[in-house]
Amino acid sequence: MHRPTAPRRWRVAAAAAVAMATGTTGLAALTGTASAAGEAVTVQYRTGAGSATADQSEPWLKVRNTGTVPVQLSTVKVRYYFKADSAGAAYRFACSWAVKGCAHITGTFGTLARPTATADRYLDIGFTAGAGSLAPGADTGDMQLRFHRTDWQPLTQSDDYSFSASRTTYADWPKVTAQVAGSTVWGTAPEGNDPTDPPTDPPAGGQSLFDDFDYTSSGDPRISANGWSVRSNSGGPGVPGATWAPENVTFAASGGNSVMNLRTSTAGTAGSTKHTEVLTKATKFRNGTYAARVRFSDAPVSGPDGDHVVQTFFTINDLKAPMADDYAEYDFEYLPNGGWGEPANILYTTSWETYNPDPWQAVNQHTESRQSHAGWHDLVLTIDNSAIKYYVDGQLFGTHDAAYLPERPMSINFNQWLIDLAGQTSTTPRAYDEQIDYVLHVKDQVLTPAQVGAKISAYRSAGTTFEDTVPGS
């Protein structure tokens, strides 16, 4: 598909998809089970809107490390409890301002298993890897958060469990809970609703696609028989005039498993540029869990460095018309040498609603991390009826809104390609590798990264190298 430069790619998204995802002091904090010795946090709260009814609720928060070791914020989850205005009411989250940066703060709504008179919903506040860590005694600083009804009708907050009109300055507030790596370390939830993560064991059953990529070459007939296509047809994305080269898709043993290698090569001209892509022939994947173990590379395997290369794992369907609202695409995209206006390495996760190729116009939501991601990474994408979540190495990387949920099934894709030839103008041949260890999709089940790992281990223990029980589109 068409891939534009960064300023054009994100301009409409920034305007049209603003970051939305969606007591008494005598209460004692829960002791919980700390995720590691010395890890502990407290939550401070104040309200930015103290009236009984308001256009939006404004829970302003700070998270403080009260333990003895640094805490990675990506392992922290803060939960604010409230009473919905009606059974059908829907809400949207936004961050007005934060010391850590709103781009590194996520908000996801959920429904309590055991509703009470003051709470039947909750707002989970999380952090991306880019939020960094908190040293002992340090806090996040101000997080000016808010949420409102999607229909912008006034909401009642005086009956919300975590709300307090009298809290106009920051102070410890145990009616907001906090977890570190899944263990509750602060706060008291509404009765019968202690926050817990799902168990490690994955749910039984489930229609799944699993491939360990145990093939001999791109011409192995089992690749097509197992539902994959190794691309050879011309076209975008990438350098106009480049070819998509099946022979650059190879397989080799690594770490006791077979891995698929995608090689992109160039000598600085369109005619010498070879891209690679492997994708499912069927567009039959929609809600559920997607996972892959991928090795990103910062440097070429040979020749000079600097090309604007894109290394990916994504799902996509076709754009039937410009700005068609049933288009869907969900990307992990790593740019080791920058591109799209970025000067250095950056990892994007992007959820697409639609776009217009000419003139360029896009509606999407994205999360990014500007640092090296060279090496092997476990990438997990989950899609249910409320949100899209991206995980990197078991940590939540980004949460995107229900507005970007897919309307139609998609294919599963891996590719590596060059945005342009401007990053490195040399005519010396060079080549870049992206490797894939496995891919997994479980239809209509949201698995945690730990559950994904357990499922992969079960396949390999059983000697299963391929399974596809997902019904066709």
CSV table of C-alpha atoms in Angstrom, one decimal, residues 37 45 47-48 52 58 116 125 144 178 180 192 220 231 233 238 247 293-295 315 320 355 357 376 378 385 425 456:
chain,number,residue,atom,x,y,z
A,37,ALA,CA,11.0,-7.2,46.6
A,45,TYR,CA,-5.3,12.4,43.5
A,47,THR,CA,-10.0,16.8,41.0
A,48,GLY,CA,-9.9,19.4,38.3
A,52,ALA,CA,-21.5,17.1,41.3
A,58,GLU,CA,-11.0,15.3,35.7
A,116,THR,CA,-21.7,-1.6,43.6
A,125,ILE,CA,-4.4,4.4,33.4
A,144,GLN,CA,-4.0,16.1,34.1
A,178,ALA,CA,-2.4,0.6,41.7
A,180,VAL,CA,2.9,-3.3,39.6
A,192,GLY,CA,-15.6,-7.6,45.7
A,220,ASP,CA,8.6,-24.7,-0.7
A,231,ARG,CA,5.1,-11.5,-2.9
A,233,ASN,CA,4.1,-8.5,-8.0
A,238,GLY,CA,8.4,1.9,-1.1
A,247,GLU,CA,14.3,-15.3,-3.6
A,293,ARG,CA,8.6,-12.9,17.6
A,294,VAL,CA,10.6,-10.6,15.3
A,295,ARG,CA,14.3,-9.6,15.1
A,315,THR,CA,-2.7,-6.8,9.6
A,320,LYS,CA,-12.2,0.0,-1.4
A,355,TYR,CA,-7.0,7.3,4.3
A,357,PRO,CA,-4.0,8.4,-1.2
A,376,TRP,CA,14.6,-10.0,19.1
A,378,ASP,CA,7.9,-10.4,21.3
A,385,ASN,CA,-14.9,-4.7,21.0
A,425,THR,CA,23.0,7.8,-1.7
A,456,ILE,CA,3.8,-21.1,21.9
